[in-house]
């Protein structure tokens, strides 16, 4: 397992598909994958420190953990099957729960929990970005600084899965 940092979220054109970009700490390997619009918004809100007037789902989950005196110890990106990323939430006491990767990332950002990825996932789906391409990553970071979470709002049904990271989602979308 290698520690990952969240670089950010963006909308990939021309299909307007939100993606999240993770980077292996201390390395040049990046892990991009498609997520739903709601999860992109949740991740962007957490990165920007936006606190909604009422708790969103990930905020609610964090509040429940705190009320129950439980702690999320680690988020693990553990597998990719048919283009869908799978994660595990590891809680204090060793309890482990399967999760969509996008939800796990949104929760990790809210709780300050470390995110790790399996070597197999990073090897299979990670993209090596040599130092000379680091300028492109910096441009991506600048892009992220210029957008807001509202850029990811979707007019579709908020209860309907929208991305390949979600049950019933389309791999490769």
XYZ file of N, CA and C in Angstrom:
519
model
N 0.849 -1.185 0.000
C 0.000 0.000 0.000
C 0.889 1.241 0.000
N 0.477 2.205 -0.821
C 1.212 3.469 -0.887
C 0.259 4.611 -0.559
N 0.765 5.580 0.204
C -0.076 6.716 0.566
C -0.378 7.556 -0.674
N -1.625 8.046 -0.731
C -2.085 8.856 -1.854
C -2.552 10.212 -1.341
N -2.362 11.224 -2.155
C -2.913 12.537 -1.827
C -3.907 12.913 -2.915
N -4.936 13.632 -2.520
C -5.953 14.069 -3.471
C -5.461 15.358 -4.124
N -5.220 15.293 -5.438
C -4.824 16.486 -6.182
C -6.057 17.349 -6.397
N -7.175 16.725 -6.772
C -8.407 17.472 -6.946
C -9.372 16.790 -7.886
N -10.420 17.507 -8.223
C -11.434 17.019 -9.150
C -11.543 18.004 -10.302
N -11.974 17.513 -11.441
C -12.213 18.368 -12.603
C -13.227 17.689 -13.492
N -13.727 18.430 -14.451
C -14.652 17.882 -15.427
C -13.870 17.628 -16.702
N -13.910 16.396 -17.157
C -13.207 16.021 -18.377
C -14.119 16.276 -19.569
N -13.612 17.041 -20.507
C -14.370 17.350 -21.715
C -14.043 16.338 -22.791
N -14.873 16.031 -23.747
C -16.101 16.730 -24.103
C -17.338 16.134 -23.440
N -17.195 15.015 -22.700
C -18.386 14.355 -22.154
C -18.806 14.864 -20.772
N -18.131 15.898 -20.272
C -18.458 16.500 -18.973
C -18.467 15.494 -17.830
N -17.553 14.549 -17.862
C -17.451 13.522 -16.826
C -16.489 13.987 -15.733
N -16.960 14.094 -14.477
C -16.050 14.458 -13.390
C -15.031 13.349 -13.145
N -13.793 13.751 -12.883
C -12.752 12.796 -12.497
C -12.080 13.303 -11.229
N -11.533 12.370 -10.472
C -10.716 12.720 -9.318
C -9.298 12.277 -9.657
N -8.334 13.060 -9.209
C -6.938 12.741 -9.470
C -6.217 12.586 -8.140
N -5.633 11.415 -7.940
C -4.841 11.124 -6.749
C -3.386 11.002 -7.169
N -2.463 11.294 -6.257
C -1.039 11.157 -6.549
C -0.370 10.350 -5.451
N 0.453 9.408 -5.874
C 1.224 8.633 -4.909
C 2.224 9.561 -4.233
N 2.214 9.591 -2.908
C 3.114 10.462 -2.157
C 4.561 10.097 -2.459
N 5.347 11.113 -2.722
C 6.763 10.902 -2.979
C 7.057 10.224 -4.299
N 6.095 10.217 -5.207
C 6.327 9.549 -6.476
C 5.803 10.353 -7.637
N 5.938 9.777 -8.791
C 5.456 10.440 -9.991
C 4.281 9.691 -10.604
N 3.606 8.857 -9.807
C 2.480 8.076 -10.302
C 1.180 8.736 -9.860
N 0.285 8.945 -10.839
C -1.011 9.556 -10.598
C -2.097 8.527 -10.880
N -3.203 8.650 -10.158
C -4.323 7.730 -10.309
C -5.584 8.539 -10.600
N -5.995 8.620 -11.881
C -7.226 9.334 -12.226
C -8.374 8.352 -12.413
N -9.578 8.718 -11.979
C -10.737 7.894 -12.313
C -12.018 8.710 -12.264
N -12.995 8.247 -13.035
C -14.281 8.923 -13.148
C -15.103 8.727 -11.890
N -15.843 9.787 -11.535
C -16.732 9.734 -10.381
C -18.036 10.433 -10.750
N -19.015 10.340 -9.890
C -20.288 11.011 -10.115
C -20.210 12.485 -9.759
N -21.157 13.247 -10.270
C -21.188 14.699 -10.035
C -21.363 15.030 -8.547
N -22.221 14.278 -7.860
C -22.443 14.553 -6.437
C -21.178 14.317 -5.618
N -20.448 13.255 -5.954
C -19.217 12.950 -5.231
C -18.128 13.969 -5.564
N -18.094 14.418 -6.827
C -17.136 15.460 -7.211
C -17.390 16.723 -6.397
N -18.655 17.070 -6.239
C -19.022 18.234 -5.444
C -18.601 18.038 -3.994
N -18.856 16.850 -3.446
C -18.491 16.568 -2.049
C -16.984 16.673 -1.838
N -16.203 16.164 -2.779
C -14.746 16.235 -2.667
C -14.286 17.682 -2.797
N -14.831 18.403 -3.781
C -14.455 19.809 -3.972
C -14.814 20.646 -2.746
N -16.008 20.430 -2.180
C -16.406 21.148 -0.967
C -15.387 20.911 0.146
N -15.002 19.662 0.352
C -14.063 19.349 1.431
C -12.713 20.013 1.184
N -12.254 19.990 -0.048
C -10.958 20.607 -0.349
C -10.995 22.123 -0.186
N -12.137 22.726 -0.488
C -12.268 24.183 -0.403
C -12.711 24.651 0.979
N -12.999 23.709 1.884
C -13.436 24.069 3.221
C -14.850 24.606 3.272
N -15.671 24.285 2.262
C -17.056 24.742 2.230
C -17.872 23.939 3.242
N -18.580 24.635 4.103
C -19.449 23.993 5.082
C -20.892 24.356 4.720
N -21.669 23.379 4.247
C -23.049 23.681 3.876
C -23.889 23.973 5.120
N -25.007 24.693 4.938
C -25.847 25.027 6.092
C -26.424 23.790 6.785
N -26.665 22.737 6.024
C -27.126 21.454 6.578
C -26.134 20.395 6.121
N -25.885 19.371 6.920
C -24.875 18.386 6.535
C -25.275 17.580 5.296
N -24.313 17.460 4.388
C -24.484 16.555 3.254
C -24.183 15.140 3.747
N -24.383 14.158 2.910
C -24.251 12.755 3.322
C -22.905 12.465 3.981
N -21.823 12.929 3.373
C -20.498 12.642 3.929
C -20.271 13.385 5.245
N -20.834 14.587 5.354
C -20.757 15.327 6.617
C -21.540 14.599 7.708
N -22.714 14.095 7.327
C -23.550 13.343 8.261
C -22.815 12.105 8.767
N -22.173 11.381 7.851
C -21.435 10.175 8.239
C -20.328 10.544 9.226
N -19.608 11.624 8.965
C -18.556 12.084 9.882
C -19.153 12.413 11.250
N -20.308 13.111 11.247
C -20.965 13.467 12.507
C -21.408 12.226 13.283
N -21.897 11.206 12.571
C -22.312 9.955 13.214
C -21.104 9.270 13.844
N -19.999 9.225 13.115
C -18.777 8.621 13.674
C -18.372 9.321 14.967
N -18.393 10.640 14.950
C -18.024 11.407 16.136
C -18.988 11.142 17.290
N -20.290 11.092 16.995
C -21.296 10.856 18.035
C -21.141 9.473 18.657
N -20.697 8.502 17.854
C -20.514 7.136 18.348
C -19.106 6.896 18.898
N -18.294 7.952 18.912
C -16.915 7.870 19.402
C -16.114 6.813 18.641
N -16.296 6.811 17.318
C -15.554 5.898 16.452
C -14.650 6.732 15.572
N -13.629 6.086 15.019
C -12.677 6.813 14.194
C -12.382 6.040 12.923
N -12.358 6.756 11.816
C -11.935 6.189 10.551
C -10.415 6.226 10.535
N -9.796 5.047 10.518
C -8.342 4.949 10.615
C -7.649 5.108 9.267
N -8.276 4.545 8.218
C -7.609 4.543 6.913
C -8.633 4.284 5.816
N -8.397 4.889 4.663
C -9.166 4.609 3.464
C -8.218 3.902 2.513
N -8.663 2.772 1.996
C -7.825 1.983 1.084
C -8.510 1.840 -0.272
N -7.796 2.198 -1.326
C -8.253 1.926 -2.691
C -7.671 0.543 -2.999
N -8.543 -0.466 -3.057
C -8.062 -1.844 -3.024
C -8.130 -2.612 -4.340
N -9.009 -2.211 -5.259
C -9.153 -3.004 -6.485
C -9.810 -2.174 -7.584
N -9.623 -2.662 -8.799
C -10.321 -2.116 -9.967
C -10.830 -3.316 -10.752
N -12.139 -3.325 -10.968
C -12.748 -4.398 -11.768
C -13.658 -3.766 -12.806
N -13.401 -4.085 -14.057
C -14.195 -3.556 -15.172
C -14.279 -2.035 -15.122
N -13.169 -1.397 -14.789
C -13.115 0.058 -14.766
C -13.702 0.705 -13.527
N -14.146 -0.086 -12.569
C -14.744 0.439 -11.341
C -13.751 0.277 -10.192
N -13.494 1.389 -9.484
C -12.564 1.377 -8.359
C -13.312 1.011 -7.077
N -12.702 0.146 -6.280
C -13.282 -0.309 -5.018
C -12.397 0.150 -3.863
N -13.042 0.516 -2.765
C -12.314 0.982 -1.590
C -12.806 0.270 -0.341
N -12.016 0.395 0.702
C -12.392 -0.100 2.027
C -12.188 1.011 3.038
N -13.159 1.127 3.937
C -13.038 2.027 5.075
C -12.574 1.180 6.254
N -11.463 1.555 6.863
C -10.941 0.807 7.999
C -11.142 1.656 9.250
N -11.959 1.134 10.176
C -12.291 1.861 11.393
C -11.471 1.352 12.567
N -11.461 2.147 13.649
C -10.794 1.703 14.862
C -11.410 0.376 15.297
N -10.609 -0.457 15.881
C -11.078 -1.789 16.271
C -10.966 -2.800 15.139
N -10.448 -2.367 13.978
C -10.225 -3.303 12.880
C -11.416 -3.577 11.984
N -12.531 -2.899 12.227
C -13.711 -3.104 11.391
C -13.437 -2.511 10.013
N -13.741 -3.294 8.962
C -13.515 -2.855 7.589
C -14.817 -2.962 6.805
N -15.145 -1.889 6.063
C -16.396 -1.821 5.311
C -16.077 -1.441 3.868
N -16.680 -2.158 2.925
C -16.508 -1.854 1.508
C -17.185 -0.530 1.174
N -16.586 0.225 0.248
C -17.107 1.538 -0.102
C -16.791 1.879 -1.541
N -17.585 2.770 -2.112
C -17.192 3.355 -3.390
C -15.984 4.240 -3.114
N -15.056 4.250 -4.022
C -13.840 5.036 -3.815
C -14.138 6.519 -3.652
N -15.058 7.042 -4.438
C -15.371 8.471 -4.357
C -15.949 8.841 -2.986
N -16.817 8.010 -2.456
C -17.370 8.267 -1.119
C -16.280 8.173 -0.057
N -15.410 7.186 -0.200
C -14.320 7.003 0.758
C -13.396 8.219 0.767
N -13.102 8.749 -0.414
C -12.233 9.924 -0.517
C -12.911 11.135 0.115
N -14.188 11.342 -0.182
C -14.922 12.480 0.394
C -14.943 12.395 1.920
N -15.125 11.202 2.454
C -15.138 11.020 3.904
C -13.737 11.216 4.491
N -12.727 10.692 3.814
C -11.348 10.848 4.292
C -10.957 12.321 4.385
N -11.351 13.103 3.401
C -11.023 14.533 3.429
C -11.706 15.236 4.598
N -12.900 14.811 4.955
C -13.625 15.439 6.061
C -13.084 15.031 7.423
N -12.507 13.844 7.505
C -12.040 13.331 8.795
C -10.520 13.418 8.949
N -9.825 13.874 7.916
C -8.365 13.950 7.983
C -7.712 12.579 7.974
N -8.370 11.633 7.346
C -7.895 10.252 7.322
C -6.951 10.020 6.147
N -5.959 9.235 6.392
C -4.985 8.891 5.355
C -5.622 7.991 4.304
N -5.242 8.223 3.038
C -5.720 7.432 1.908
C -4.533 6.674 1.346
N -4.720 5.362 1.129
C -3.664 4.541 0.532
C -4.236 3.758 -0.639
N -3.349 3.390 -1.535
C -3.751 2.585 -2.677
C -2.899 1.346 -2.763
N -3.501 0.251 -3.191
C -2.733 -0.991 -3.319
C -1.743 -0.848 -4.467
N -0.623 -1.532 -4.344
C 0.392 -1.513 -5.392
C -0.186 -2.021 -6.707
N -1.081 -3.013 -6.627
C -1.683 -3.576 -7.838
C -2.522 -2.534 -8.574
N -3.317 -1.736 -7.825
C -4.142 -0.703 -8.442
C -3.252 0.370 -9.065
N -2.234 0.799 -8.333
C -1.342 1.829 -8.855
C -0.580 1.345 -10.086
N -0.195 0.091 -10.082
C 0.525 -0.460 -11.227
C -0.395 -0.590 -12.438
N -1.618 -1.060 -12.218
C -2.547 -1.301 -13.329
C -3.180 -0.020 -13.860
N -3.539 0.914 -12.981
C -4.315 2.084 -13.397
C -3.576 3.404 -13.249
N -2.447 3.387 -12.543
C -1.702 4.621 -12.338
C -1.014 5.078 -13.615
N -0.800 6.369 -13.686
C -0.140 6.974 -14.837
C 1.137 7.630 -14.335
N 2.263 7.232 -14.922
C 3.538 7.844 -14.545
C 3.642 9.195 -15.233
N 3.942 10.219 -14.457
C 4.132 11.551 -15.006
C 5.567 11.963 -14.715
N 6.432 11.884 -15.731
C 7.829 12.285 -15.527
C 7.933 13.760 -15.164
N 9.065 14.152 -14.613
C 9.277 15.527 -14.164
C 8.973 16.555 -15.243
N 9.303 16.258 -16.505
C 9.069 17.243 -17.561
C 7.582 17.480 -17.800
N 6.731 16.544 -17.378
C 5.290 16.737 -17.524
C 4.667 17.350 -16.269
N 5.499 17.622 -15.288
C 5.004 18.200 -14.037
C 4.325 19.549 -14.280
N 4.729 20.267 -15.337
C 4.074 21.534 -15.679
C 2.601 21.319 -15.962
N 2.260 20.214 -16.616
C 0.859 19.911 -16.906
C 0.079 19.684 -15.616
N 0.701 19.007 -14.676
C 0.044 18.781 -13.388
C -0.144 20.116 -12.671
N 0.850 21.002 -12.758
C 0.728 22.321 -12.141
C -0.409 23.110 -12.786
N -0.556 22.989 -14.115
C -1.670 23.652 -14.801
C -2.995 23.089 -14.304
N -3.045 21.784 -14.057
C -4.250 21.151 -13.529
C -4.565 21.721 -12.144
N -3.546 21.862 -11.317
C -3.755 22.432 -9.981
C -4.284 23.874 -10.075
N -3.732 24.647 -11.006
C -4.203 26.019 -11.203
C -5.664 26.018 -11.646
N -6.010 25.088 -12.530
C -7.403 24.952 -12.962
C -8.297 24.691 -11.760
N -7.852 23.794 -10.872
C -8.649 23.457 -9.695
C -8.847 24.662 -8.791
N -7.838 25.532 -8.734
C -7.954 26.725 -7.907
C -8.992 27.704 -8.446
N -9.317 27.598 -9.733
C -10.211 28.552 -10.371
C -11.663 28.074 -10.433
N -11.934 26.836 -10.057
C -13.296 26.326 -10.138
C -13.896 26.216 -8.749
N -15.204 26.090 -8.725
C -15.880 25.907 -7.441
C -16.696 24.628 -7.492
N -17.150 24.187 -6.355
C -17.924 22.950 -6.265
C -19.201 23.036 -7.098
N -19.754 24.231 -7.257
C -20.978 24.383 -8.039
C -20.769 23.992 -9.500
N -19.516 24.031 -9.973
C -19.231 23.638 -11.356
C -19.540 22.168 -11.599
N -19.705 21.397 -10.535
C -19.958 19.969 -10.666
C -21.421 19.611 -10.455
N -22.256 20.581 -10.137
C -23.668 20.297 -9.930
C -24.272 19.719 -11.191
N -25.102 18.723 -11.006
C -25.722 18.041 -12.134
C -27.225 18.242 -12.086
N -27.846 18.530 -13.237
C -29.296 18.699 -13.242
C -30.048 17.376 -13.142
N -29.323 16.265 -13.172
C -29.986 14.959 -13.133
C -30.479 14.637 -11.731
N -31.213 13.549 -11.629
C -31.744 13.063 -10.358
C -30.579 12.809 -9.407
N -30.521 13.475 -8.233
C -29.389 13.308 -7.329
C -29.293 11.910 -6.722
N -30.367 11.125 -6.784
C -30.324 9.777 -6.227
C -29.911 8.731 -7.257
N -29.740 9.150 -8.513
C -29.402 8.212 -9.577
C -27.890 8.159 -9.727
N -27.308 6.939 -9.723
C -25.867 6.845 -9.961
C -25.515 7.471 -11.310
N -24.375 8.189 -11.330
C -24.017 8.894 -12.551
C -22.659 8.522 -13.095
N -21.875 7.769 -12.386
C -20.529 7.488 -12.868
C -20.142 6.043 -12.715
N -19.032 5.664 -13.308
C -18.600 4.265 -13.269
C -18.163 3.824 -11.880
N -17.933 4.762 -10.983
C -17.510 4.425 -9.624
C -18.708 4.051 -8.764
N -19.890 4.090 -9.350
C -21.108 3.851 -8.591
C -21.787 2.570 -9.052
N -22.501 1.880 -8.157
C -23.216 0.671 -8.569
C -24.137 0.982 -9.741
N -24.053 0.166 -10.766
C -24.880 0.378 -11.946
C -24.288 1.391 -12.896
N -23.121 1.967 -12.533
C -22.474 2.949 -13.404
C -21.865 2.287 -14.622
N -21.480 3.100 -15.575
C -20.915 2.595 -16.824
C -19.406 2.624 -16.769
N -18.750 1.444 -16.842
C -17.297 1.443 -16.886
C -16.804 2.216 -18.097
N -15.728 2.950 -17.884
C -15.107 3.666 -18.970
C -15.814 4.935 -19.371
N -16.884 5.312 -18.653
C -17.619 6.529 -19.024
C -16.861 7.744 -18.590
